[in-house]
XYZ file of C-alpha atoms in Angstrom:
477
model
C 0.000 0.000 0.000
C 1.328 3.430 -0.992
C 0.443 5.767 1.864
C -0.393 9.242 0.520
C -2.195 10.759 3.526
C 0.542 12.451 5.535
C -1.681 15.499 6.053
C -3.817 13.291 8.294
C -0.888 11.584 9.998
C 2.793 11.300 9.078
C 4.085 7.767 9.763
C 5.828 7.523 13.129
C 9.473 8.534 12.869
C 11.900 5.656 13.560
C 13.906 7.647 16.108
C 10.668 8.774 17.748
C 9.565 5.171 18.111
C 12.801 4.281 19.883
C 12.554 7.371 22.084
C 9.012 6.438 23.082
C 10.010 2.944 24.153
C 12.981 4.268 26.106
C 10.893 6.937 27.822
C 8.354 4.299 28.805
C 11.096 2.781 30.953
C 12.498 6.019 32.366
C 9.700 8.594 32.209
C 6.663 6.795 33.569
C 6.528 8.581 36.931
C 4.766 11.826 37.849
C 7.052 14.698 36.771
C 5.516 16.905 39.484
C 6.969 14.710 42.267
C 10.305 15.258 43.955
C 11.466 11.661 44.344
C 14.048 10.174 41.981
C 11.708 8.710 39.364
C 9.619 11.878 39.314
C 12.686 14.090 38.871
C 13.886 11.886 36.037
C 10.521 12.171 34.281
C 10.644 15.947 34.785
C 14.088 16.127 33.183
C 12.781 14.280 30.128
C 9.750 16.562 29.949
C 11.858 19.720 30.262
C 14.256 18.534 27.557
C 11.345 17.798 25.219
C 9.842 21.213 25.911
C 13.149 22.909 25.130
C 13.512 21.011 21.848
C 10.019 21.994 20.700
C 10.541 25.603 21.764
C 13.803 25.829 19.825
C 12.216 24.554 16.607
C 9.236 26.897 16.984
C 11.340 29.915 17.874
C 9.774 30.249 21.308
C 10.827 30.193 24.952
C 10.441 26.880 26.807
C 8.155 28.508 29.391
C 5.822 29.579 26.557
C 5.248 25.961 25.474
C 2.665 23.622 26.978
C 1.560 20.190 25.825
C -2.059 19.237 25.195
C -3.908 16.017 24.475
C -4.159 16.718 20.722
C -3.719 19.344 18.048
C -7.480 19.886 18.079
C -7.382 20.692 21.782
C -4.415 23.018 21.289
C -6.179 24.952 18.504
C -9.411 25.263 20.456
C -7.695 26.292 23.684
C -5.609 28.773 21.732
C -8.632 30.653 20.415
C -10.916 30.325 23.447
C -8.159 31.127 25.953
C -7.120 34.218 24.038
C -10.721 35.426 23.828
C -11.168 34.810 27.548
C -8.009 36.734 28.335
C -9.202 39.688 26.287
C -12.838 39.727 27.386
C -12.514 43.276 28.712
C -11.599 44.441 25.203
C -14.626 42.833 23.616
C -16.212 39.594 22.473
C -15.595 39.909 18.729
C -13.209 37.622 16.849
C -12.193 37.259 13.216
C -11.484 33.857 11.668
C -10.908 32.832 8.077
C -13.583 30.788 6.337
C -11.114 27.970 5.630
C -9.872 27.335 9.166
C -9.729 23.761 10.424
C -13.049 22.549 11.796
C -11.575 22.532 15.326
C -11.147 26.305 15.166
C -14.544 26.869 13.555
C -16.222 24.750 16.219
C -14.492 26.788 18.925
C -15.766 29.921 17.191
C -19.301 28.498 17.208
C -18.990 27.828 20.941
C -17.904 31.424 21.458
C -20.950 32.591 19.505
C -23.239 30.343 21.544
C -21.916 32.058 24.667
C -22.841 35.487 23.370
C -19.690 36.329 21.417
C -19.504 37.513 17.822
C -17.510 35.962 14.984
C -16.680 37.419 11.569
C -15.645 34.805 8.999
C -13.540 36.398 6.282
C -13.493 35.297 2.657
C -10.700 33.703 0.644
C -9.847 33.770 -3.049
C -10.156 30.826 -5.438
C -6.762 29.456 -4.316
C -7.840 29.439 -0.668
C -5.720 32.447 0.320
C -7.150 34.830 2.922
C -8.355 38.144 1.499
C -6.264 40.680 3.423
C -8.487 43.638 2.569
C -11.577 41.817 3.791
C -9.793 40.780 6.960
C -8.582 44.308 7.647
C -12.076 45.654 7.101
C -13.413 43.162 9.650
C -11.166 44.422 12.480
C -12.944 46.516 15.087
C -12.185 48.254 18.362
C -13.772 45.337 20.222
C -11.930 42.625 18.262
C -10.339 40.406 20.890
C -8.523 37.950 18.603
C -7.850 36.956 14.991
C -7.371 33.324 13.936
C -5.618 32.447 10.667
C -4.040 29.073 9.896
C -0.482 28.917 8.576
C -1.403 26.554 5.730
C -4.657 25.040 4.620
C -5.152 21.419 5.560
C -7.196 20.475 2.472
C -5.521 22.282 -0.436
C -2.084 23.198 0.965
C -2.232 26.956 0.319
C 0.121 28.957 2.551
C -1.622 31.841 4.270
C -0.178 35.376 4.465
C 0.465 35.100 8.207
C 3.169 37.783 8.308
C 0.884 40.290 6.576
C -2.021 39.419 8.871
C 0.312 39.780 11.864
C 1.189 43.321 10.763
C -2.486 44.251 10.546
C -3.103 42.791 14.001
C -0.028 44.405 15.571
C -1.119 47.830 14.345
C -4.394 47.377 16.275
C -2.917 45.555 19.281
C -4.878 42.389 18.493
C -3.349 38.953 19.233
C -3.041 36.561 16.288
C -3.855 32.887 16.891
C -2.234 30.579 14.322
C -3.115 26.929 13.759
C 0.198 25.655 12.394
C -0.634 21.957 12.491
C -0.009 21.369 8.785
C 3.118 23.484 8.418
C 5.279 22.795 11.496
C 8.206 20.670 10.390
C 7.399 21.297 6.709
C 8.057 25.005 6.257
C 9.457 27.777 8.430
C 7.238 28.942 11.266
C 5.795 32.335 10.256
C 6.581 35.452 12.283
C 4.285 37.715 14.234
C 1.920 35.277 15.943
C 0.808 35.590 19.549
C -0.572 32.071 20.057
C 0.342 28.984 18.049
C -1.064 25.449 17.968
C 0.484 22.326 16.446
C 0.005 18.570 16.369
C 2.705 15.929 16.824
C 1.291 13.250 14.538
C 1.527 15.673 11.606
C 5.348 15.696 11.845
C 5.958 12.017 12.578
C 5.348 11.990 16.316
C 2.735 9.903 18.123
C -0.948 10.757 18.135
C -2.315 12.308 21.303
C 0.227 15.129 21.688
C -0.581 18.725 20.817
C 1.472 21.852 21.356
C 0.143 25.212 22.528
C 2.489 28.199 22.587
C 1.449 31.479 24.183
C 3.882 34.367 23.764
C 4.881 36.328 26.839
C 2.760 39.440 27.094
C -0.305 37.819 25.525
C -3.278 37.885 27.866
C -4.533 34.317 28.148
C -7.026 32.660 30.492
C -7.617 28.936 30.199
C -11.263 28.104 29.464
C -10.776 24.798 31.289
C -11.064 24.156 35.053
C -8.056 25.175 37.126
C -5.114 22.781 37.329
C -1.531 23.450 38.358
C 0.011 21.386 35.557
C 1.286 22.779 32.241
C 1.355 26.416 33.334
C -2.273 26.106 34.536
C -3.409 25.995 30.908
C -4.023 22.272 30.358
C -5.263 20.086 33.221
C -4.320 16.462 33.689
C -1.354 14.125 33.907
C 1.035 14.654 30.980
C 2.089 11.730 28.789
C 5.850 12.094 29.162
C 6.863 9.186 26.865
C 4.641 10.454 24.034
C 5.870 14.031 24.508
C 9.500 12.900 24.397
C 8.773 10.939 21.228
C 7.046 13.978 19.682
C 10.037 16.207 20.446
C 12.471 13.727 18.911
C 10.355 13.483 15.756
C 10.126 17.264 15.434
C 13.869 17.668 15.925
C 14.552 15.011 13.300
C 12.217 16.598 10.739
C 13.593 20.080 11.407
C 17.149 18.991 10.686
C 16.454 16.924 7.579
C 13.383 18.496 5.992
C 14.888 21.031 3.553
C 16.266 18.564 1.016
C 13.360 16.191 1.448
C 10.822 18.986 1.067
C 12.424 20.045 -2.201
C 12.248 16.462 -3.455
C 8.605 16.060 -2.411
C 7.746 19.420 -3.955
C 9.050 18.206 -7.315
C 6.874 15.102 -7.023
C 3.861 17.297 -6.245
C 4.698 19.439 -9.272
C 4.625 16.279 -11.376
C 1.155 15.422 -10.057
C -0.110 18.968 -10.597
C 1.094 18.913 -14.211
C 0.215 15.339 -15.164
C -3.266 14.871 -13.688
C -5.111 17.580 -15.679
C -3.287 16.484 -18.818
C -4.177 12.789 -18.540
C -7.561 12.991 -16.791
C -10.081 15.147 -18.706
C -12.344 17.555 -16.824
C -10.132 17.756 -13.760
C -9.374 20.834 -11.677
C -6.236 21.114 -9.530
C -7.042 23.428 -6.629
C -4.967 25.496 -4.229
C -2.105 27.907 -4.841
C 0.417 26.373 -7.294
C 3.376 28.261 -5.789
C 2.633 29.431 -2.233
C 1.843 25.951 -0.969
C 2.992 23.166 1.285
C 5.693 21.076 -0.402
C 4.021 17.706 0.038
C 0.322 18.296 -0.631
C -1.812 18.551 -3.775
C -5.581 18.405 -4.225
C -7.610 17.904 -7.389
C -11.259 17.289 -8.245
C -12.671 15.214 -11.093
C -15.951 16.079 -12.781
C -18.660 13.393 -13.026
C -17.062 11.145 -10.383
C -18.343 10.211 -6.943
C -15.631 11.000 -4.404
C -16.275 8.013 -2.153
C -16.183 5.631 -5.106
C -12.925 7.186 -6.329
C -11.220 6.828 -2.955
C -12.416 3.235 -2.665
C -11.122 2.387 -6.148
C -7.745 3.964 -5.369
C -7.590 1.993 -2.127
C -8.169 -1.225 -4.066
C -5.377 -0.195 -6.414
C -3.039 0.198 -3.436
C -3.174 3.942 -2.684
C -4.262 5.518 0.583
C -5.506 9.041 -0.153
C -8.090 11.309 1.447
C -10.713 13.788 0.300
C -12.487 16.981 1.235
C -15.393 16.092 -1.033
C -18.980 16.113 0.147
C -19.368 12.705 -1.435
C -17.198 11.090 1.236
C -19.482 12.279 4.029
C -22.816 10.916 5.116
C -24.000 14.502 5.658
C -23.790 15.300 1.931
C -22.455 18.723 2.938
C -19.636 20.122 0.800
C -16.235 20.699 2.356
C -16.345 24.143 3.938
C -12.880 24.817 2.475
C -13.843 23.985 -1.114
C -17.123 25.840 -0.671
C -15.345 28.993 0.535
C -12.981 28.771 -2.440
C -15.837 28.259 -4.889
C -14.181 25.267 -6.558
C -15.367 21.841 -7.644
C -16.004 19.272 -4.910
C -16.833 16.261 -7.107
C -14.323 13.431 -7.089
C -12.020 15.338 -4.745
C -8.657 13.729 -3.945
C -6.020 15.025 -1.543
C -2.568 13.538 -2.013
C -0.116 14.316 0.793
C 3.246 12.609 0.533
C 5.078 11.436 3.669
C 8.815 11.790 3.940
C 10.660 9.131 1.984
C 7.909 8.578 -0.606
C 9.551 6.833 -3.594
C 9.105 8.545 -6.947
C 8.130 5.173 -8.401
C 4.994 5.121 -6.236
C 3.980 8.540 -7.537
C 4.568 7.378 -11.102
C 2.432 4.299 -10.495
C -0.342 6.484 -9.071
C -0.254 8.702 -12.164
C -0.344 5.642 -14.393
C -3.442 4.041 -12.857
C -5.484 7.174 -12.059
C -6.772 7.896 -15.623
C -8.150 4.392 -16.044
C -9.802 4.405 -12.620
C -11.535 7.725 -13.297
C -12.651 6.597 -16.761
C -14.125 3.370 -15.351
C -16.009 5.257 -12.636
C -17.395 7.734 -15.149
C -18.602 4.844 -17.277
C -20.451 3.351 -14.303
C -21.938 6.664 -13.159
C -23.098 7.714 -16.615
C -26.518 6.223 -17.297
C -25.670 5.996 -20.972
C -22.568 3.949 -20.280
C -20.226 6.475 -21.846
C -16.706 6.572 -20.476
C -17.003 10.286 -19.877
C -19.570 13.056 -20.088
C -17.815 15.893 -21.883
C -19.124 19.447 -21.923
C -21.103 19.826 -25.150
C -19.630 21.565 -28.151
C -22.033 24.323 -29.293
C -21.350 23.434 -32.929
C -22.412 19.849 -32.283
C -26.095 20.684 -31.994
C -27.528 19.723 -35.379
C -29.146 22.472 -37.406
C -28.337 25.256 -34.973
C -26.950 28.427 -36.518
C -25.336 31.328 -34.760
C -28.418 33.526 -35.225
C -30.699 30.966 -33.567
C -29.681 31.944 -30.023
C -32.647 32.694 -27.774
C -33.051 35.883 -25.730
C -31.120 35.959 -22.457
C -33.749 35.548 -19.732
C -34.116 33.345 -16.670
C -37.094 31.321 -17.857
C -35.862 27.714 -18.096
C -36.084 26.105 -21.496
C -35.389 22.741 -19.858
C -35.846 21.477 -16.298
C -33.753 18.545 -15.061
C -35.220 16.809 -12.008
C -32.443 15.217 -9.947
C -34.188 15.457 -6.563
C -33.075 12.699 -4.237
C -29.934 11.944 -6.243
C -26.457 12.674 -4.952
C -23.782 14.610 -6.746
C -22.270 14.095 -9.262
C -25.586 13.008 -10.837
C -27.034 16.561 -11.031
C -23.960 17.806 -12.882
C -23.817 14.722 -15.097
C -27.419 15.330 -16.135
C -26.624 18.992 -16.769
C -23.650 18.111 -18.962
C -25.643 15.497 -20.860
C -28.643 17.662 -21.670
C -27.476 21.265 -21.937
C -26.722 20.698 -25.621
C -30.440 20.126 -26.220
C -31.271 23.812 -25.750
C -30.229 26.751 -27.968
C -27.355 28.997 -26.998
C -28.551 31.630 -24.554
C -31.301 29.384 -23.171
C -31.467 28.519 -19.489
C -31.437 25.033 -17.979
C -32.747 24.514 -14.440
C -31.268 21.683 -12.379
C -33.491 20.652 -9.471
C -31.488 19.178 -6.626
C -31.731 18.683 -2.866
C -28.059 17.712 -2.528
C -26.199 20.591 -0.887
C -23.114 19.756 -2.974
C -24.913 20.941 -6.107
C -24.775 24.508 -4.798
C -20.990 24.304 -5.147
C -20.576 21.946 -8.085
C -22.996 23.475 -10.591
C -21.276 26.912 -10.524
C -17.875 25.211 -10.584
C -18.926 23.192 -13.650
C -19.916 26.450 -15.346
C -16.500 27.954 -14.630
C -14.785 24.898 -16.106
C -16.947 24.658 -19.236
C -17.536 28.310 -20.095
C -21.272 28.284 -19.435
C -22.941 30.998 -17.340
C -24.243 30.329 -13.849
C -27.370 32.479 -13.457
C -28.193 31.750 -9.820
C -30.581 29.697 -7.727
C -34.151 29.828 -6.496
C -36.454 27.521 -4.539
C -37.772 24.609 -6.561
C -41.531 24.363 -6.911
C -41.460 20.668 -6.056
C -38.851 21.054 -3.325
C -35.095 21.401 -3.283
C -33.352 24.173 -5.179
C -33.356 25.086 -8.862
C -29.860 25.934 -10.102
C -30.025 27.989 -13.299
C -27.408 27.697 -16.035
C -27.369 29.616 -19.318
C -25.775 27.801 -22.243
C -22.942 29.887 -23.684
């Protein structure tokens, strides 16, 4: 099996594995105790804290360990808001933050706070002007991730930090995807990271709060970990996490360049060999090991299952891999295709031959799935050529209005069926005519406009369907 899901979890580093086993023998005791075994555990914990602080460019007394990266990110935002409650209860977050941050923001809202979610461009990059416009006198915190977890786009953290510094607002950065991969950005006040993203064990998060940043833990009081995270620390896992981070920090430059070249190969080859495919995310300002693409007319869950059978472990942000049928909030914010979404994230040491094999089998897998999904049995459902409609001349275009010339009823059918039906039948109407696609699958709200962008047709808008669901209106161009 070729493992291409390092963005979910990097395989455990060999040195980290050895360190964990050794620390299990020497660091099992309570590091808060003064007897010999406790002091020895405390020495291991302090050394791990110093290693992590050095890599992150922080002071050891600014670093605490949490039970996960999710906990670190949520505590980072909620604790900063609690520490600044006298300033106000308003916070700004980007629309593409990790769900852990967005859920923390929802909790803040439920408690009477206010959240502004700022927009991103089509590459997933935060709109700096929109973010600046969202800042207010009562803004207590801003949260912007260092790199997007689904599409790999690097965020303009330094620029956001300048905007925040000018207003005296702390910046909370979820750096889970970037720590160990790229340099830690400057200017943050609070930073969160996750050990299993850099080859450490699961169950270890890192929360860093800069000196001078007002922070109040939203959790019940506990004397451990600077009174920010209650509970007994897992010293062996923390030691292992620190060893893995140190190893990645000292060896990552050359390996990142190599992985980046492999990602470039995927970005170039996939749209050339797989028709109707969109590679998403910033092509330059990106993580070195991650690439995401979406394939028209393909069910995402079926694509991931077929790739698994072919020996490739990949992940997806597609709505079609979720029982909720809700599009990925990242892809939705970007306004890009969610059908057949595949995220490839290469772990360190990935052989080029495995990438080449992936590129060799992908076109056939997609073609087979399109043949199954298409009711007509065609291997693909290409966007219609206007000249292919028999007997239609250029002067036969109809007036541009929103009255549908054709209504396609796909109620109760999951994407990509609504878009497949649209592609199959739009050639039946004259140029300038409108086709209405009735759908109750939330993914259609994202995929129909994205299909229009890819095929050159015009997305007119949406309105409630008379028989239920939503009517998505497309004008044939």
